[in-house]
Amino acid sequence: MNTKAILLVAGLAVLIGSLFIDTRLAPFIGAALLLGAIIYGWASNRKASDENLRKAERATHEQREEHYHDKRP
């Protein structure tokens, strides 16, 4: 299992566990897990390599060109 899968399983276990222990905690734990997921995603995207960014830009450009050509009569 990779880190993302472990974090997902742990987060779901905590949220489901809080529902059984005390339902008043579930919204706060869910919000904290969501904030943690947002921060984790932001941090992992910040350390993307230049090659990965160039590949994403190239794929976006190709998709736009393909979509533009499909729309022309």
JSON list of N, CA and C in Angstrom, two decimals:
[
{"chain": "A", "resi": 1, "resn": "MET", "atom": "N", "xyz": [0.85, -1.19, 0.00]},
{"chain": "A", "resi": 1, "resn": "MET", "atom": "CA", "xyz": [0.00, 0.00, 0.00]},
{"chain": "A", "resi": 1, "resn": "MET", "atom": "C", "xyz": [0.88, 1.24, 0.00]},
{"chain": "A", "resi": 2, "resn": "ASN", "atom": "N", "xyz": [0.46, 2.22, -0.75]},
{"chain": "A", "resi": 2, "resn": "ASN", "atom": "CA", "xyz": [1.22, 3.46, -0.75]},
{"chain": "A", "resi": 2, "resn": "ASN", "atom": "C", "xyz": [0.68, 4.42, 0.32]},
{"chain": "A", "resi": 3, "resn": "THR", "atom": "N", "xyz": [1.33, 5.54, 0.47]},
{"chain": "A", "resi": 3, "resn": "THR", "atom": "CA", "xyz": [0.99, 6.49, 1.53]},
{"chain": "A", "resi": 3, "resn": "THR", "atom": "C", "xyz": [-0.43, 7.02, 1.38]},
{"chain": "A", "resi": 4, "resn": "LYS", "atom": "N", "xyz": [-0.84, 7.30, 0.16]},
{"chain": "A", "resi": 4, "resn": "LYS", "atom": "CA", "xyz": [-2.18, 7.86, -0.05]},
{"chain": "A", "resi": 4, "resn": "LYS", "atom": "C", "xyz": [-3.25, 6.86, 0.36]},
{"chain": "A", "resi": 5, "resn": "ALA", "atom": "N", "xyz": [-3.06, 5.61, 0.03]},
{"chain": "A", "resi": 5, "resn": "ALA", "atom": "CA", "xyz": [-4.05, 4.59, 0.39]},
{"chain": "A", "resi": 5, "resn": "ALA", "atom": "C", "xyz": [-4.13, 4.42, 1.90]},
{"chain": "A", "resi": 6, "resn": "ILE", "atom": "N", "xyz": [-2.99, 4.43, 2.56]},
{"chain": "A", "resi": 6, "resn": "ILE", "atom": "CA", "xyz": [-2.97, 4.29, 4.01]},
{"chain": "A", "resi": 6, "resn": "ILE", "atom": "C", "xyz": [-3.67, 5.47, 4.67]},
{"chain": "A", "resi": 7, "resn": "LEU", "atom": "N", "xyz": [-3.40, 6.67, 4.20]},
{"chain": "A", "resi": 7, "resn": "LEU", "atom": "CA", "xyz": [-4.06, 7.85, 4.76]},
{"chain": "A", "resi": 7, "resn": "LEU", "atom": "C", "xyz": [-5.56, 7.82, 4.51]},
{"chain": "A", "resi": 8, "resn": "LEU", "atom": "N", "xyz": [-5.97, 7.36, 3.36]},
{"chain": "A", "resi": 8, "resn": "LEU", "atom": "CA", "xyz": [-7.40, 7.27, 3.05]},
{"chain": "A", "resi": 8, "resn": "LEU", "atom": "C", "xyz": [-8.10, 6.27, 3.97]},
{"chain": "A", "resi": 9, "resn": "VAL", "atom": "N", "xyz": [-7.51, 5.11, 4.13]},
{"chain": "A", "resi": 9, "resn": "VAL", "atom": "CA", "xyz": [-8.11, 4.08, 4.99]},
{"chain": "A", "resi": 9, "resn": "VAL", "atom": "C", "xyz": [-8.15, 4.55, 6.44]},
{"chain": "A", "resi": 10, "resn": "ALA", "atom": "N", "xyz": [-7.07, 5.16, 6.90]},
{"chain": "A", "resi": 10, "resn": "ALA", "atom": "CA", "xyz": [-7.03, 5.65, 8.27]},
{"chain": "A", "resi": 10, "resn": "ALA", "atom": "C", "xyz": [-8.06, 6.75, 8.49]},
{"chain": "A", "resi": 11, "resn": "GLY", "atom": "N", "xyz": [-8.18, 7.66, 7.55]},
{"chain": "A", "resi": 11, "resn": "GLY", "atom": "CA", "xyz": [-9.17, 8.73, 7.67]},
{"chain": "A", "resi": 11, "resn": "GLY", "atom": "C", "xyz": [-10.59, 8.22, 7.70]},
{"chain": "A", "resi": 12, "resn": "LEU", "atom": "N", "xyz": [-10.89, 7.27, 6.83]},
{"chain": "A", "resi": 12, "resn": "LEU", "atom": "CA", "xyz": [-12.23, 6.69, 6.82]},
{"chain": "A", "resi": 12, "resn": "LEU", "atom": "C", "xyz": [-12.51, 5.92, 8.12]},
{"chain": "A", "resi": 13, "resn": "ALA", "atom": "N", "xyz": [-11.51, 5.22, 8.63]},
{"chain": "A", "resi": 13, "resn": "ALA", "atom": "CA", "xyz": [-11.67, 4.48, 9.87]},
{"chain": "A", "resi": 13, "resn": "ALA", "atom": "C", "xyz": [-11.95, 5.43, 11.04]},
{"chain": "A", "resi": 14, "resn": "VAL", "atom": "N", "xyz": [-11.24, 6.54, 11.09]},
{"chain": "A", "resi": 14, "resn": "VAL", "atom": "CA", "xyz": [-11.46, 7.52, 12.16]},
{"chain": "A", "resi": 14, "resn": "VAL", "atom": "C", "xyz": [-12.86, 8.12, 12.04]},
{"chain": "A", "resi": 15, "resn": "LEU", "atom": "N", "xyz": [-13.27, 8.47, 10.84]},
{"chain": "A", "resi": 15, "resn": "LEU", "atom": "CA", "xyz": [-14.59, 9.07, 10.65]},
{"chain": "A", "resi": 15, "resn": "LEU", "atom": "C", "xyz": [-15.69, 8.08, 11.01]},
{"chain": "A", "resi": 16, "resn": "ILE", "atom": "N", "xyz": [-15.59, 6.86, 10.54]},
{"chain": "A", "resi": 16, "resn": "ILE", "atom": "CA", "xyz": [-16.61, 5.85, 10.85]},
{"chain": "A", "resi": 16, "resn": "ILE", "atom": "C", "xyz": [-16.59, 5.50, 12.34]},
{"chain": "A", "resi": 17, "resn": "GLY", "atom": "N", "xyz": [-15.41, 5.41, 12.91]},
{"chain": "A", "resi": 17, "resn": "GLY", "atom": "CA", "xyz": [-15.30, 5.16, 14.35]},
{"chain": "A", "resi": 17, "resn": "GLY", "atom": "C", "xyz": [-15.94, 6.25, 15.17]},
{"chain": "A", "resi": 18, "resn": "SER", "atom": "N", "xyz": [-15.77, 7.51, 14.74]},
{"chain": "A", "resi": 18, "resn": "SER", "atom": "CA", "xyz": [-16.37, 8.61, 15.50]},
{"chain": "A", "resi": 18, "resn": "SER", "atom": "C", "xyz": [-17.90, 8.58, 15.40]},
{"chain": "A", "resi": 19, "resn": "LEU", "atom": "N", "xyz": [-18.43, 8.03, 14.34]},
{"chain": "A", "resi": 19, "resn": "LEU", "atom": "CA", "xyz": [-19.88, 7.91, 14.24]},
{"chain": "A", "resi": 19, "resn": "LEU", "atom": "C", "xyz": [-20.42, 6.93, 15.29]},
{"chain": "A", "resi": 20, "resn": "PHE", "atom": "N", "xyz": [-19.68, 5.88, 15.56]},
{"chain": "A", "resi": 20, "resn": "PHE", "atom": "CA", "xyz": [-20.12, 4.90, 16.56]},
{"chain": "A", "resi": 20, "resn": "PHE", "atom": "C", "xyz": [-19.87, 5.37, 17.98]},
{"chain": "A", "resi": 21, "resn": "ILE", "atom": "N", "xyz": [-18.83, 6.15, 18.19]},
{"chain": "A", "resi": 21, "resn": "ILE", "atom": "CA", "xyz": [-18.50, 6.61, 19.55]},
{"chain": "A", "resi": 21, "resn": "ILE", "atom": "C", "xyz": [-19.40, 7.78, 19.95]},
{"chain": "A", "resi": 22, "resn": "ASP", "atom": "N", "xyz": [-19.41, 8.82, 19.16]},
{"chain": "A", "resi": 22, "resn": "ASP", "atom": "CA", "xyz": [-20.21, 10.00, 19.47]},
{"chain": "A", "resi": 22, "resn": "ASP", "atom": "C", "xyz": [-20.46, 10.75, 18.17]},
{"chain": "A", "resi": 23, "resn": "THR", "atom": "N", "xyz": [-21.71, 10.81, 17.75]},
{"chain": "A", "resi": 23, "resn": "THR", "atom": "CA", "xyz": [-22.03, 11.42, 16.46]},
{"chain": "A", "resi": 23, "resn": "THR", "atom": "C", "xyz": [-21.77, 12.92, 16.44]},
{"chain": "A", "resi": 24, "resn": "ARG", "atom": "N", "xyz": [-21.63, 13.54, 17.58]},
{"chain": "A", "resi": 24, "resn": "ARG", "atom": "CA", "xyz": [-21.35, 14.98, 17.60]},
{"chain": "A", "resi": 24, "resn": "ARG", "atom": "C", "xyz": [-19.92, 15.28, 17.15]},
{"chain": "A", "resi": 25, "resn": "LEU", "atom": "N", "xyz": [-19.04, 14.29, 17.22]},
{"chain": "A", "resi": 25, "resn": "LEU", "atom": "CA", "xyz": [-17.65, 14.50, 16.80]},
{"chain": "A", "resi": 25, "resn": "LEU", "atom": "C", "xyz": [-17.46, 14.35, 15.30]},
{"chain": "A", "resi": 26, "resn": "ALA", "atom": "N", "xyz": [-18.36, 13.65, 14.63]},
{"chain": "A", "resi": 26, "resn": "ALA", "atom": "CA", "xyz": [-18.17, 13.33, 13.22]},
{"chain": "A", "resi": 26, "resn": "ALA", "atom": "C", "xyz": [-18.00, 14.57, 12.33]},
{"chain": "A", "resi": 27, "resn": "PRO", "atom": "N", "xyz": [-18.81, 15.64, 12.49]},
{"chain": "A", "resi": 27, "resn": "PRO", "atom": "CA", "xyz": [-18.58, 16.80, 11.61]},
{"chain": "A", "resi": 27, "resn": "PRO", "atom": "C", "xyz": [-17.21, 17.45, 11.80]},
{"chain": "A", "resi": 28, "resn": "PHE", "atom": "N", "xyz": [-16.75, 17.51, 13.03]},
{"chain": "A", "resi": 28, "resn": "PHE", "atom": "CA", "xyz": [-15.44, 18.14, 13.29]},
{"chain": "A", "resi": 28, "resn": "PHE", "atom": "C", "xyz": [-14.30, 17.27, 12.76]},
{"chain": "A", "resi": 29, "resn": "ILE", "atom": "N", "xyz": [-14.42, 15.97, 12.97]},
{"chain": "A", "resi": 29, "resn": "ILE", "atom": "CA", "xyz": [-13.38, 15.07, 12.46]},
{"chain": "A", "resi": 29, "resn": "ILE", "atom": "C", "xyz": [-13.40, 15.05, 10.93]},
{"chain": "A", "resi": 30, "resn": "GLY", "atom": "N", "xyz": [-14.59, 15.04, 10.35]},
{"chain": "A", "resi": 30, "resn": "GLY", "atom": "CA", "xyz": [-14.69, 15.08, 8.89]},
{"chain": "A", "resi": 30, "resn": "GLY", "atom": "C", "xyz": [-14.09, 16.35, 8.30]},
{"chain": "A", "resi": 31, "resn": "ALA", "atom": "N", "xyz": [-14.36, 17.48, 8.95]},
{"chain": "A", "resi": 31, "resn": "ALA", "atom": "CA", "xyz": [-13.80, 18.75, 8.48]},
{"chain": "A", "resi": 31, "resn": "ALA", "atom": "C", "xyz": [-12.28, 18.75, 8.62]},
{"chain": "A", "resi": 32, "resn": "ALA", "atom": "N", "xyz": [-11.77, 18.21, 9.72]},
{"chain": "A", "resi": 32, "resn": "ALA", "atom": "CA", "xyz": [-10.32, 18.15, 9.92]},
{"chain": "A", "resi": 32, "resn": "ALA", "atom": "C", "xyz": [-9.67, 17.24, 8.88]},
{"chain": "A", "resi": 33, "resn": "LEU", "atom": "N", "xyz": [-10.31, 16.11, 8.58]},
{"chain": "A", "resi": 33, "resn": "LEU", "atom": "CA", "xyz": [-9.78, 15.21, 7.56]},
{"chain": "A", "resi": 33, "resn": "LEU", "atom": "C", "xyz": [-9.80, 15.86, 6.18]},
{"chain": "A", "resi": 34, "resn": "LEU", "atom": "N", "xyz": [-10.86, 16.59, 5.87]},
{"chain": "A", "resi": 34, "resn": "LEU", "atom": "CA", "xyz": [-10.93, 17.28, 4.58]},
{"chain": "A", "resi": 34, "resn": "LEU", "atom": "C", "xyz": [-9.84, 18.34, 4.47]},
{"chain": "A", "resi": 35, "resn": "LEU", "atom": "N", "xyz": [-9.64, 19.11, 5.53]},
{"chain": "A", "resi": 35, "resn": "LEU", "atom": "CA", "xyz": [-8.59, 20.11, 5.52]},
{"chain": "A", "resi": 35, "resn": "LEU", "atom": "C", "xyz": [-7.22, 19.45, 5.37]},
{"chain": "A", "resi": 36, "resn": "GLY", "atom": "N", "xyz": [-7.02, 18.32, 6.05]},
{"chain": "A", "resi": 36, "resn": "GLY", "atom": "CA", "xyz": [-5.76, 17.60, 5.92]},
{"chain": "A", "resi": 36, "resn": "GLY", "atom": "C", "xyz": [-5.54, 17.09, 4.50]},
{"chain": "A", "resi": 37, "resn": "ALA", "atom": "N", "xyz": [-6.61, 16.61, 3.86]},
{"chain": "A", "resi": 37, "resn": "ALA", "atom": "CA", "xyz": [-6.49, 16.13, 2.48]},
{"chain": "A", "resi": 37, "resn": "ALA", "atom": "C", "xyz": [-6.16, 17.27, 1.53]},
{"chain": "A", "resi": 38, "resn": "ILE", "atom": "N", "xyz": [-6.76, 18.42, 1.75]},
{"chain": "A", "resi": 38, "resn": "ILE", "atom": "CA", "xyz": [-6.48, 19.59, 0.90]},
{"chain": "A", "resi": 38, "resn": "ILE", "atom": "C", "xyz": [-5.02, 20.01, 1.05]},
{"chain": "A", "resi": 39, "resn": "ILE", "atom": "N", "xyz": [-4.55, 20.06, 2.27]},
{"chain": "A", "resi": 39, "resn": "ILE", "atom": "CA", "xyz": [-3.15, 20.45, 2.51]},
{"chain": "A", "resi": 39, "resn": "ILE", "atom": "C", "xyz": [-2.19, 19.42, 1.93]},
{"chain": "A", "resi": 40, "resn": "TYR", "atom": "N", "xyz": [-2.50, 18.14, 2.09]},
{"chain": "A", "resi": 40, "resn": "TYR", "atom": "CA", "xyz": [-1.65, 17.07, 1.54]},
{"chain": "A", "resi": 40, "resn": "TYR", "atom": "C", "xyz": [-1.60, 17.18, 0.01]},
{"chain": "A", "resi": 41, "resn": "GLY", "atom": "N", "xyz": [-2.75, 17.39, -0.63]},
{"chain": "A", "resi": 41, "resn": "GLY", "atom": "CA", "xyz": [-2.78, 17.53, -2.09]},
{"chain": "A", "resi": 41, "resn": "GLY", "atom": "C", "xyz": [-2.01, 18.74, -2.56]},
{"chain": "A", "resi": 42, "resn": "TRP", "atom": "N", "xyz": [-2.16, 19.85, -1.86]},
{"chain": "A", "resi": 42, "resn": "TRP", "atom": "CA", "xyz": [-1.46, 21.08, -2.22]},
{"chain": "A", "resi": 42, "resn": "TRP", "atom": "C", "xyz": [0.06, 20.86, -2.09]},
{"chain": "A", "resi": 43, "resn": "ALA", "atom": "N", "xyz": [0.48, 20.24, -1.00]},
{"chain": "A", "resi": 43, "resn": "ALA", "atom": "CA", "xyz": [1.91, 20.03, -0.77]},
{"chain": "A", "resi": 43, "resn": "ALA", "atom": "C", "xyz": [2.50, 19.07, -1.80]},
{"chain": "A", "resi": 44, "resn": "SER", "atom": "N", "xyz": [1.76, 18.01, -2.13]},
{"chain": "A", "resi": 44, "resn": "SER", "atom": "CA", "xyz": [2.30, 17.06, -3.10]},
{"chain": "A", "resi": 44, "resn": "SER", "atom": "C", "xyz": [2.35, 17.66, -4.51]},
{"chain": "A", "resi": 45, "resn": "ASN", "atom": "N", "xyz": [1.44, 18.56, -4.83]},
{"chain": "A", "resi": 45, "resn": "ASN", "atom": "CA", "xyz": [1.48, 19.23, -6.13]},
{"chain": "A", "resi": 45, "resn": "ASN", "atom": "C", "xyz": [2.59, 20.27, -6.19]},
{"chain": "A", "resi": 46, "resn": "ARG", "atom": "N", "xyz": [2.99, 20.83, -5.07]},
{"chain": "A", "resi": 46, "resn": "ARG", "atom": "CA", "xyz": [4.05, 21.82, -5.06]},
{"chain": "A", "resi": 46, "resn": "ARG", "atom": "C", "xyz": [5.41, 21.21, -5.39]},
{"chain": "A", "resi": 47, "resn": "LYS", "atom": "N", "xyz": [5.59, 19.94, -5.08]},
{"chain": "A", "resi": 47, "resn": "LYS", "atom": "CA", "xyz": [6.89, 19.33, -5.34]},
{"chain": "A", "resi": 47, "resn": "LYS", "atom": "C", "xyz": [6.90, 18.52, -6.64]},
{"chain": "A", "resi": 48, "resn": "ALA", "atom": "N", "xyz": [6.02, 18.85, -7.56]},
{"chain": "A", "resi": 48, "resn": "ALA", "atom": "CA", "xyz": [6.01, 18.19, -8.86]},
{"chain": "A", "resi": 48, "resn": "ALA", "atom": "C", "xyz": [7.27, 18.61, -9.64]},
{"chain": "A", "resi": 49, "resn": "SER", "atom": "N", "xyz": [7.82, 17.70, -10.40]},
{"chain": "A", "resi": 49, "resn": "SER", "atom": "CA", "xyz": [9.03, 17.99, -11.15]},
{"chain": "A", "resi": 49, "resn": "SER", "atom": "C", "xyz": [8.71, 18.85, -12.37]},
{"chain": "A", "resi": 50, "resn": "ASP", "atom": "N", "xyz": [9.74, 19.50, -12.89]},
{"chain": "A", "resi": 50, "resn": "ASP", "atom": "CA", "xyz": [9.57, 20.33, -14.08]},
{"chain": "A", "resi": 50, "resn": "ASP", "atom": "C", "xyz": [9.14, 19.48, -15.28]},
{"chain": "A", "resi": 51, "resn": "GLU", "atom": "N", "xyz": [9.69, 18.27, -15.37]},
{"chain": "A", "resi": 51, "resn": "GLU", "atom": "CA", "xyz": [9.32, 17.38, -16.47]},
{"chain": "A", "resi": 51, "resn": "GLU", "atom": "C", "xyz": [7.83, 17.02, -16.40]},
{"chain": "A", "resi": 52, "resn": "ASN", "atom": "N", "xyz": [7.34, 16.77, -15.20]},
{"chain": "A", "resi": 52, "resn": "ASN", "atom": "CA", "xyz": [5.94, 16.44, -15.02]},
{"chain": "A", "resi": 52, "resn": "ASN", "atom": "C", "xyz": [5.05, 17.63, -15.40]},
{"chain": "A", "resi": 53, "resn": "LEU", "atom": "N", "xyz": [5.47, 18.83, -15.04]},
{"chain": "A", "resi": 53, "resn": "LEU", "atom": "CA", "xyz": [4.70, 20.02, -15.39]},
{"chain": "A", "resi": 53, "resn": "LEU", "atom": "C", "xyz": [4.68, 20.24, -16.91]},
{"chain": "A", "resi": 54, "resn": "ARG", "atom": "N", "xyz": [5.84, 20.02, -17.56]},
{"chain": "A", "resi": 54, "resn": "ARG", "atom": "CA", "xyz": [5.88, 20.17, -19.02]},
{"chain": "A", "resi": 54, "resn": "ARG", "atom": "C", "xyz": [4.99, 19.14, -19.70]},
{"chain": "A", "resi": 55, "resn": "LYS", "atom": "N", "xyz": [4.98, 17.91, -19.18]},
{"chain": "A", "resi": 55, "resn": "LYS", "atom": "CA", "xyz": [4.14, 16.87, -19.75]},
{"chain": "A", "resi": 55, "resn": "LYS", "atom": "C", "xyz": [2.65, 17.24, -19.60]},
{"chain": "A", "resi": 56, "resn": "ALA", "atom": "N", "xyz": [2.28, 17.79, -18.46]},
{"chain": "A", "resi": 56, "resn": "ALA", "atom": "CA", "xyz": [0.89, 18.20, -18.25]},
{"chain": "A", "resi": 56, "resn": "ALA", "atom": "C", "xyz": [0.50, 19.35, -19.18]},
{"chain": "A", "resi": 57, "resn": "GLU", "atom": "N", "xyz": [1.39, 20.30, -19.35]},
{"chain": "A", "resi": 57, "resn": "GLU", "atom": "CA", "xyz": [1.12, 21.42, -20.26]},
{"chain": "A", "resi": 57, "resn": "GLU", "atom": "C", "xyz": [0.97, 20.94, -21.71]},
{"chain": "A", "resi": 58, "resn": "ARG", "atom": "N", "xyz": [1.84, 20.01, -22.11]},
{"chain": "A", "resi": 58, "resn": "ARG", "atom": "CA", "xyz": [1.77, 19.47, -23.46]},
{"chain": "A", "resi": 58, "resn": "ARG", "atom": "C", "xyz": [0.46, 18.70, -23.68]},
{"chain": "A", "resi": 59, "resn": "ALA", "atom": "N", "xyz": [0.04, 17.91, -22.71]},
{"chain": "A", "resi": 59, "resn": "ALA", "atom": "CA", "xyz": [-1.21, 17.16, -22.82]},
{"chain": "A", "resi": 59, "resn": "ALA", "atom": "C", "xyz": [-2.41, 18.11, -22.87]},
{"chain": "A", "resi": 60, "resn": "THR", "atom": "N", "xyz": [-2.36, 19.17, -22.08]},
{"chain": "A", "resi": 60, "resn": "THR", "atom": "CA", "xyz": [-3.44, 20.16, -22.10]},
{"chain": "A", "resi": 60, "resn": "THR", "atom": "C", "xyz": [-3.53, 20.83, -23.46]},
{"chain": "A", "resi": 61, "resn": "HIS", "atom": "N", "xyz": [-2.38, 21.19, -24.01]},
{"chain": "A", "resi": 61, "resn": "HIS", "atom": "CA", "xyz": [-2.35, 21.83, -25.32]},
{"chain": "A", "resi": 61, "resn": "HIS", "atom": "C", "xyz": [-2.91, 20.89, -26.39]},
{"chain": "A", "resi": 62, "resn": "GLU", "atom": "N", "xyz": [-2.53, 19.61, -26.32]},
{"chain": "A", "resi": 62, "resn": "GLU", "atom": "CA", "xyz": [-3.04, 18.65, -27.30]},
{"chain": "A", "resi": 62, "resn": "GLU", "atom": "C", "xyz": [-4.56, 18.48, -27.19]},
{"chain": "A", "resi": 63, "resn": "GLN", "atom": "N", "xyz": [-5.05, 18.44, -25.97]},
{"chain": "A", "resi": 63, "resn": "GLN", "atom": "CA", "xyz": [-6.50, 18.31, -25.76]},
{"chain": "A", "resi": 63, "resn": "GLN", "atom": "C", "xyz": [-7.24, 19.53, -26.30]},
{"chain": "A", "resi": 64, "resn": "ARG", "atom": "N", "xyz": [-6.69, 20.71, -26.07]},
{"chain": "A", "resi": 64, "resn": "ARG", "atom": "CA", "xyz": [-7.34, 21.93, -26.58]},
{"chain": "A", "resi": 64, "resn": "ARG", "atom": "C", "xyz": [-7.35, 21.95, -28.10]},
{"chain": "A", "resi": 65, "resn": "GLU", "atom": "N", "xyz": [-6.25, 21.57, -28.70]},
{"chain": "A", "resi": 65, "resn": "GLU", "atom": "CA", "xyz": [-6.19, 21.53, -30.16]},
{"chain": "A", "resi": 65, "resn": "GLU", "atom": "C", "xyz": [-7.18, 20.51, -30.72]},
{"chain": "A", "resi": 66, "resn": "GLU", "atom": "N", "xyz": [-7.25, 19.35, -30.11]},
{"chain": "A", "resi": 66, "resn": "GLU", "atom": "CA", "xyz": [-8.17, 18.32, -30.56]},
{"chain": "A", "resi": 66, "resn": "GLU", "atom": "C", "xyz": [-9.62, 18.79, -30.40]},
{"chain": "A", "resi": 67, "resn": "HIS", "atom": "N", "xyz": [-9.92, 19.42, -29.30]},
{"chain": "A", "resi": 67, "resn": "HIS", "atom": "CA", "xyz": [-11.28, 19.92, -29.05]},
{"chain": "A", "resi": 67, "resn": "HIS", "atom": "C", "xyz": [-11.62, 21.04, -30.03]},
{"chain": "A", "resi": 68, "resn": "TYR", "atom": "N", "xyz": [-10.65, 21.90, -30.31]},
{"chain": "A", "resi": 68, "resn": "TYR", "atom": "CA", "xyz": [-10.89, 23.00, -31.25]},
{"chain": "A", "resi": 68, "resn": "TYR", "atom": "C", "xyz": [-11.19, 22.44, -32.64]},
{"chain": "A", "resi": 69, "resn": "HIS", "atom": "N", "xyz": [-10.43, 21.44, -33.07]},
{"chain": "A", "resi": 69, "resn": "HIS", "atom": "CA", "xyz": [-10.65, 20.87, -34.40]},
{"chain": "A", "resi": 69, "resn": "HIS", "atom": "C", "xyz": [-11.96, 20.11, -34.50]},
{"chain": "A", "resi": 70, "resn": "ASP", "atom": "N", "xyz": [-12.41, 19.53, -33.40]},
{"chain": "A", "resi": 70, "resn": "ASP", "atom": "CA", "xyz": [-13.70, 18.82, -33.38]},
{"chain": "A", "resi": 70, "resn": "ASP", "atom": "C", "xyz": [-14.88, 19.79, -33.49]},
{"chain": "A", "resi": 71, "resn": "LYS", "atom": "N", "xyz": [-14.71, 21.01, -33.01]},
{"chain": "A", "resi": 71, "resn": "LYS", "atom": "CA", "xyz": [-15.81, 21.98, -33.00]},
{"chain": "A", "resi": 71, "resn": "LYS", "atom": "C", "xyz": [-15.99, 22.69, -34.34]},
{"chain": "A", "resi": 72, "resn": "ARG", "atom": "N", "xyz": [-14.93, 22.67, -35.15]},
{"chain": "A", "resi": 72, "resn": "ARG", "atom": "CA", "xyz": [-15.02, 23.40, -36.43]},
{"chain": "A", "resi": 72, "resn": "ARG", "atom": "C", "xyz": [-15.95, 22.66, -37.38]},
{"chain": "A", "resi": 73, "resn": "PRO", "atom": "N", "xyz": [-16.75, 23.44, -38.14]},
{"chain": "A", "resi": 73, "resn": "PRO", "atom": "CA", "xyz": [-17.69, 22.81, -39.08]},
{"chain": "A", "resi": 73, "resn": "PRO", "atom": "C", "xyz": [-17.03, 22.17, -40.28]}
]
